[in-house]
């Protein structure tokens, strides 16, 4: 067994037999934003692994933001991936069972690219997702772009290999803005 006295108060045990059922973390504004980042450029390891959450991006400032907001007592592993044809990217891996359980229970999953659907985020009494635009900002920063054509208004675009996820995003944006005609 691992004693809290020897290793400090850790949310994540070092072995599954010591504390097999870690409760999921509670939703915060930072975690809602991180869920958006993870749903776009992140990865959740399979359940039989170390409960690892990964995030990879080329923007160093976004990587620093991710590292700051993850707020886990566990050590974050940072790797650099060099690529001759594109910009170098960085990856962060964190093993934290409470965050892992929260993200998996909300609908994120391993190998999510083509099968991701809706994300179960906390809702207010009106049925709108709490801090939805923080989640959307995370998705946009991972897989979005702004396109501007002269003499037309700029268009915000979000790309995904999962049509179901894009349909869900469109519905939630319409609900959050109270305007079903705003999304094309």
PDB file of C-alpha atoms in Angstrom:
ATOM      1  CA  UNK A   1       0.000   0.000   0.000  1.00  0.00           C
ATOM      2  CA  UNK A   2       1.017   3.569  -0.572  1.00  0.00           C
ATOM      3  CA  UNK A   3       0.867   5.824   2.445  1.00  0.00           C
ATOM      4  CA  UNK A   4      -0.244   9.443   2.104  1.00  0.00           C
ATOM      5  CA  UNK A   5       2.305  10.331   4.772  1.00  0.00           C
ATOM      6  CA  UNK A   6       5.219   9.117   2.641  1.00  0.00           C
ATOM      7  CA  UNK A   7       4.061  10.411  -0.759  1.00  0.00           C
ATOM      8  CA  UNK A   8       1.930  13.399   0.258  1.00  0.00           C
ATOM      9  CA  UNK A   9      -1.734  13.818  -0.521  1.00  0.00           C
ATOM     10  CA  UNK A  10      -2.056  12.486  -4.033  1.00  0.00           C
ATOM     11  CA  UNK A  11      -5.315  12.375  -5.932  1.00  0.00           C
ATOM     12  CA  UNK A  12      -3.955   9.552  -8.089  1.00  0.00           C
ATOM     13  CA  UNK A  13      -2.739   6.323  -6.508  1.00  0.00           C
ATOM     14  CA  UNK A  14       0.334   4.643  -7.945  1.00  0.00           C
ATOM     15  CA  UNK A  15      -1.370   1.293  -8.282  1.00  0.00           C
ATOM     16  CA  UNK A  16      -4.931   0.293  -9.148  1.00  0.00           C
ATOM     17  CA  UNK A  17      -5.290  -2.109  -6.209  1.00  0.00           C
ATOM     18  CA  UNK A  18      -4.745   0.625  -3.584  1.00  0.00           C
ATOM     19  CA  UNK A  19      -7.702   2.764  -4.618  1.00  0.00           C
ATOM     20  CA  UNK A  20      -9.498   1.258  -7.616  1.00  0.00           C
ATOM     21  CA  UNK A  21     -12.508   3.591  -7.750  1.00  0.00           C
ATOM     22  CA  UNK A  22     -11.250   7.157  -7.852  1.00  0.00           C
ATOM     23  CA  UNK A  23     -14.152   9.586  -8.072  1.00  0.00           C
ATOM     24  CA  UNK A  24     -14.226  11.797 -11.164  1.00  0.00           C
ATOM     25  CA  UNK A  25     -13.053  15.379 -10.714  1.00  0.00           C
ATOM     26  CA  UNK A  26     -15.692  18.097 -10.534  1.00  0.00           C
ATOM     27  CA  UNK A  27     -16.368  20.359 -13.499  1.00  0.00           C
ATOM     28  CA  UNK A  28     -14.782  23.807 -13.380  1.00  0.00           C
ATOM     29  CA  UNK A  29     -14.518  26.496 -16.052  1.00  0.00           C
ATOM     30  CA  UNK A  30     -10.885  25.468 -16.634  1.00  0.00           C
ATOM     31  CA  UNK A  31     -11.853  21.801 -17.109  1.00  0.00           C
ATOM     32  CA  UNK A  32     -14.636  22.729 -19.537  1.00  0.00           C
ATOM     33  CA  UNK A  33     -12.086  24.643 -21.635  1.00  0.00           C
ATOM     34  CA  UNK A  34      -9.623  21.721 -21.359  1.00  0.00           C
ATOM     35  CA  UNK A  35     -12.359  19.321 -22.496  1.00  0.00           C
ATOM     36  CA  UNK A  36     -12.655  21.433 -25.654  1.00  0.00           C
ATOM     37  CA  UNK A  37      -8.914  21.270 -26.243  1.00  0.00           C
ATOM     38  CA  UNK A  38      -8.850  17.508 -25.635  1.00  0.00           C
ATOM     39  CA  UNK A  39     -11.852  16.902 -27.902  1.00  0.00           C
ATOM     40  CA  UNK A  40      -9.974  18.606 -30.735  1.00  0.00           C
ATOM     41  CA  UNK A  41      -6.225  17.994 -30.354  1.00  0.00           C
ATOM     42  CA  UNK A  42      -6.173  15.642 -27.389  1.00  0.00           C
ATOM     43  CA  UNK A  43      -6.216  11.946 -26.772  1.00  0.00           C
ATOM     44  CA  UNK A  44      -7.530   9.671 -24.044  1.00  0.00           C
ATOM     45  CA  UNK A  45      -5.606   6.437 -23.552  1.00  0.00           C
ATOM     46  CA  UNK A  46      -7.507   3.133 -23.511  1.00  0.00           C
ATOM     47  CA  UNK A  47      -8.949   2.097 -20.115  1.00  0.00           C
ATOM     48  CA  UNK A  48      -6.498  -0.780 -19.628  1.00  0.00           C
ATOM     49  CA  UNK A  49      -3.556   1.638 -19.727  1.00  0.00           C
ATOM     50  CA  UNK A  50      -2.391   4.221 -17.198  1.00  0.00           C
ATOM     51  CA  UNK A  51      -5.440   6.543 -17.469  1.00  0.00           C
ATOM     52  CA  UNK A  52      -3.370   8.940 -19.539  1.00  0.00           C
ATOM     53  CA  UNK A  53      -4.587  12.213 -21.068  1.00  0.00           C
ATOM     54  CA  UNK A  54      -2.509  13.591 -23.943  1.00  0.00           C
ATOM     55  CA  UNK A  55      -2.528  16.857 -25.844  1.00  0.00           C
ATOM     56  CA  UNK A  56      -0.439  17.718 -28.914  1.00  0.00           C
ATOM     57  CA  UNK A  57      -0.166  21.063 -30.711  1.00  0.00           C
ATOM     58  CA  UNK A  58       2.333  23.292 -32.524  1.00  0.00           C
ATOM     59  CA  UNK A  59       1.410  26.461 -30.583  1.00  0.00           C
ATOM     60  CA  UNK A  60       3.755  26.764 -27.598  1.00  0.00           C
ATOM     61  CA  UNK A  61       1.515  29.293 -25.858  1.00  0.00           C
ATOM     62  CA  UNK A  62      -1.440  26.917 -26.070  1.00  0.00           C
ATOM     63  CA  UNK A  63       0.741  24.153 -24.632  1.00  0.00           C
ATOM     64  CA  UNK A  64       1.712  26.407 -21.712  1.00  0.00           C
ATOM     65  CA  UNK A  65      -1.961  27.193 -21.138  1.00  0.00           C
ATOM     66  CA  UNK A  66      -2.801  23.478 -21.109  1.00  0.00           C
ATOM     67  CA  UNK A  67      -0.015  22.739 -18.627  1.00  0.00           C
ATOM     68  CA  UNK A  68      -1.140  25.583 -16.372  1.00  0.00           C
ATOM     69  CA  UNK A  69      -4.841  24.680 -16.438  1.00  0.00           C
ATOM     70  CA  UNK A  70      -4.574  20.910 -15.992  1.00  0.00           C
ATOM     71  CA  UNK A  71      -3.791  21.520 -12.273  1.00  0.00           C
ATOM     72  CA  UNK A  72      -2.873  17.979 -11.402  1.00  0.00           C
ATOM     73  CA  UNK A  73      -0.420  16.971  -8.702  1.00  0.00           C
ATOM     74  CA  UNK A  74       0.982  14.425 -11.148  1.00  0.00           C
ATOM     75  CA  UNK A  75       4.089  15.124 -13.206  1.00  0.00           C
ATOM     76  CA  UNK A  76       3.398  16.192 -16.762  1.00  0.00           C
ATOM     77  CA  UNK A  77       5.564  14.624 -19.469  1.00  0.00           C
ATOM     78  CA  UNK A  78       6.406  17.028 -22.301  1.00  0.00           C
ATOM     79  CA  UNK A  79       7.775  15.702 -25.591  1.00  0.00           C
ATOM     80  CA  UNK A  80       8.874  17.471 -28.776  1.00  0.00           C
ATOM     81  CA  UNK A  81       8.031  15.922 -32.149  1.00  0.00           C
ATOM     82  CA  UNK A  82      10.181  17.186 -35.007  1.00  0.00           C
ATOM     83  CA  UNK A  83       8.923  17.068 -38.545  1.00  0.00           C
ATOM     84  CA  UNK A  84      10.880  18.207 -41.602  1.00  0.00           C
ATOM     85  CA  UNK A  85       7.836  19.097 -43.684  1.00  0.00           C
ATOM     86  CA  UNK A  86       5.814  20.894 -40.979  1.00  0.00           C
ATOM     87  CA  UNK A  87       6.231  22.901 -37.843  1.00  0.00           C
ATOM     88  CA  UNK A  88       7.532  21.056 -34.783  1.00  0.00           C
ATOM     89  CA  UNK A  89       4.828  20.030 -32.350  1.00  0.00           C
ATOM     90  CA  UNK A  90       4.857  19.399 -28.645  1.00  0.00           C
ATOM     91  CA  UNK A  91       2.918  16.859 -26.680  1.00  0.00           C
ATOM     92  CA  UNK A  92       1.928  16.689 -23.035  1.00  0.00           C
ATOM     93  CA  UNK A  93       0.922  13.478 -21.270  1.00  0.00           C
ATOM     94  CA  UNK A  94      -0.671  13.480 -17.817  1.00  0.00           C
ATOM     95  CA  UNK A  95      -1.729  10.448 -15.827  1.00  0.00           C
ATOM     96  CA  UNK A  96      -4.571  11.449 -13.531  1.00  0.00           C
ATOM     97  CA  UNK A  97      -7.399   9.034 -12.818  1.00  0.00           C
ATOM     98  CA  UNK A  98      -9.870  11.680 -11.514  1.00  0.00           C
ATOM     99  CA  UNK A  99      -9.598  13.777 -14.688  1.00  0.00           C
ATOM    100  CA  UNK A 100      -9.572  10.648 -16.841  1.00  0.00           C
ATOM    101  CA  UNK A 101     -12.792   9.367 -15.229  1.00  0.00           C
ATOM    102  CA  UNK A 102     -14.475  12.754 -15.675  1.00  0.00           C
ATOM    103  CA  UNK A 103     -13.545  13.031 -19.346  1.00  0.00           C
ATOM    104  CA  UNK A 104     -14.484   9.434 -20.174  1.00  0.00           C
ATOM    105  CA  UNK A 105     -17.827   9.726 -18.363  1.00  0.00           C
ATOM    106  CA  UNK A 106     -18.561  12.901 -20.355  1.00  0.00           C
ATOM    107  CA  UNK A 107     -18.207  11.132 -23.712  1.00  0.00           C
ATOM    108  CA  UNK A 108     -14.550  11.507 -24.675  1.00  0.00           C
ATOM    109  CA  UNK A 109     -12.916   8.230 -25.626  1.00  0.00           C
ATOM    110  CA  UNK A 110      -9.792   6.681 -27.096  1.00  0.00           C
ATOM    111  CA  UNK A 111      -9.490   6.940 -30.893  1.00  0.00           C
ATOM    112  CA  UNK A 112     -12.275   9.521 -30.929  1.00  0.00           C
ATOM    113  CA  UNK A 113     -11.517  11.259 -34.231  1.00  0.00           C
ATOM    114  CA  UNK A 114     -14.247   9.703 -36.371  1.00  0.00           C
ATOM    115  CA  UNK A 115     -16.677   8.497 -33.689  1.00  0.00           C
ATOM    116  CA  UNK A 116     -16.931  11.428 -31.265  1.00  0.00           C
ATOM    117  CA  UNK A 117     -20.505  12.539 -30.648  1.00  0.00           C
ATOM    118  CA  UNK A 118     -21.903  14.800 -27.966  1.00  0.00           C
ATOM    119  CA  UNK A 119     -20.004  15.740 -24.821  1.00  0.00           C
ATOM    120  CA  UNK A 120     -21.989  15.587 -21.588  1.00  0.00           C
ATOM    121  CA  UNK A 121     -21.122  18.925 -19.965  1.00  0.00           C
ATOM    122  CA  UNK A 122     -22.943  20.452 -16.967  1.00  0.00           C
ATOM    123  CA  UNK A 123     -26.115  22.368 -17.826  1.00  0.00           C
ATOM    124  CA  UNK A 124     -27.918  25.219 -16.088  1.00  0.00           C
ATOM    125  CA  UNK A 125     -31.633  25.317 -15.210  1.00  0.00           C
ATOM    126  CA  UNK A 126     -32.477  26.544 -18.744  1.00  0.00           C
ATOM    127  CA  UNK A 127     -30.813  23.517 -20.364  1.00  0.00           C
ATOM    128  CA  UNK A 128     -27.851  25.469 -21.718  1.00  0.00           C
ATOM    129  CA  UNK A 129     -24.345  24.131 -21.174  1.00  0.00           C
ATOM    130  CA  UNK A 130     -22.570  26.078 -18.440  1.00  0.00           C
ATOM    131  CA  UNK A 131     -19.541  27.921 -19.848  1.00  0.00           C
ATOM    132  CA  UNK A 132     -20.227  26.419 -23.283  1.00  0.00           C
ATOM    133  CA  UNK A 133     -18.244  29.110 -25.073  1.00  0.00           C
ATOM    134  CA  UNK A 134     -15.139  28.169 -23.085  1.00  0.00           C
ATOM    135  CA  UNK A 135     -15.564  24.624 -24.401  1.00  0.00           C
ATOM    136  CA  UNK A 136     -16.108  26.001 -27.917  1.00  0.00           C
ATOM    137  CA  UNK A 137     -12.995  28.166 -27.584  1.00  0.00           C
ATOM    138  CA  UNK A 138     -10.968  25.051 -26.739  1.00  0.00           C
ATOM    139  CA  UNK A 139     -12.374  23.200 -29.760  1.00  0.00           C
ATOM    140  CA  UNK A 140     -11.729  26.211 -32.002  1.00  0.00           C
ATOM    141  CA  UNK A 141      -8.148  26.676 -30.793  1.00  0.00           C
ATOM    142  CA  UNK A 142      -7.459  23.024 -31.558  1.00  0.00           C
ATOM    143  CA  UNK A 143      -9.335  22.509 -34.832  1.00  0.00           C
ATOM    144  CA  UNK A 144     -10.641  25.870 -35.973  1.00  0.00           C
ATOM    145  CA  UNK A 145      -9.825  28.687 -38.346  1.00  0.00           C
ATOM    146  CA  UNK A 146     -11.185  32.031 -39.445  1.00  0.00           C
ATOM    147  CA  UNK A 147     -11.702  32.649 -43.116  1.00  0.00           C
ATOM    148  CA  UNK A 148     -12.194  36.146 -44.445  1.00  0.00           C
ATOM    149  CA  UNK A 149     -13.357  36.821 -47.972  1.00  0.00           C
ATOM    150  CA  UNK A 150     -13.288  40.418 -49.169  1.00  0.00           C
ATOM    151  CA  UNK A 151     -16.600  42.261 -48.855  1.00  0.00           C
ATOM    152  CA  UNK A 152     -18.089  39.453 -46.788  1.00  0.00           C
ATOM    153  CA  UNK A 153     -18.168  38.819 -43.079  1.00  0.00           C
ATOM    154  CA  UNK A 154     -15.461  36.566 -41.631  1.00  0.00           C
ATOM    155  CA  UNK A 155     -16.395  32.938 -41.118  1.00  0.00           C
ATOM    156  CA  UNK A 156     -15.367  30.876 -38.133  1.00  0.00           C
ATOM    157  CA  UNK A 157     -14.856  27.243 -39.098  1.00  0.00           C
ATOM    158  CA  UNK A 158     -14.345  24.169 -36.982  1.00  0.00           C
ATOM    159  CA  UNK A 159     -13.109  20.964 -38.578  1.00  0.00           C
ATOM    160  CA  UNK A 160     -13.673  17.429 -37.360  1.00  0.00           C
ATOM    161  CA  UNK A 161     -13.664  13.953 -38.865  1.00  0.00           C
ATOM    162  CA  UNK A 162     -16.849  13.221 -36.898  1.00  0.00           C
ATOM    163  CA  UNK A 163     -20.025  14.525 -38.506  1.00  0.00           C
ATOM    164  CA  UNK A 164     -22.037  13.676 -35.364  1.00  0.00           C
ATOM    165  CA  UNK A 165     -19.779  15.881 -33.250  1.00  0.00           C
ATOM    166  CA  UNK A 166     -20.146  18.816 -35.659  1.00  0.00           C
ATOM    167  CA  UNK A 167     -23.943  18.427 -35.696  1.00  0.00           C
ATOM    168  CA  UNK A 168     -23.962  18.430 -31.878  1.00  0.00           C
ATOM    169  CA  UNK A 169     -21.736  21.547 -31.804  1.00  0.00           C
ATOM    170  CA  UNK A 170     -24.068  23.329 -34.234  1.00  0.00           C
ATOM    171  CA  UNK A 171     -27.100  22.512 -32.081  1.00  0.00           C
ATOM    172  CA  UNK A 172     -25.405  23.643 -28.877  1.00  0.00           C
ATOM    173  CA  UNK A 173     -24.217  26.914 -30.435  1.00  0.00           C
ATOM    174  CA  UNK A 174     -27.776  27.615 -31.592  1.00  0.00           C
ATOM    175  CA  UNK A 175     -29.161  26.837 -28.133  1.00  0.00           C
ATOM    176  CA  UNK A 176     -26.535  28.939 -26.365  1.00  0.00           C
ATOM    177  CA  UNK A 177     -27.101  31.940 -28.638  1.00  0.00           C
ATOM    178  CA  UNK A 178     -30.872  31.489 -28.741  1.00  0.00           C
ATOM    179  CA  UNK A 179     -30.807  31.756 -32.537  1.00  0.00           C
ATOM    180  CA  UNK A 180     -31.368  28.566 -34.561  1.00  0.00           C
ATOM    181  CA  UNK A 181     -30.577  30.361 -37.852  1.00  0.00           C
ATOM    182  CA  UNK A 182     -27.081  31.584 -36.933  1.00  0.00           C
ATOM    183  CA  UNK A 183     -25.183  28.409 -37.866  1.00  0.00           C
ATOM    184  CA  UNK A 184     -24.715  27.197 -41.414  1.00  0.00           C
TER     185      UNK A 184
END
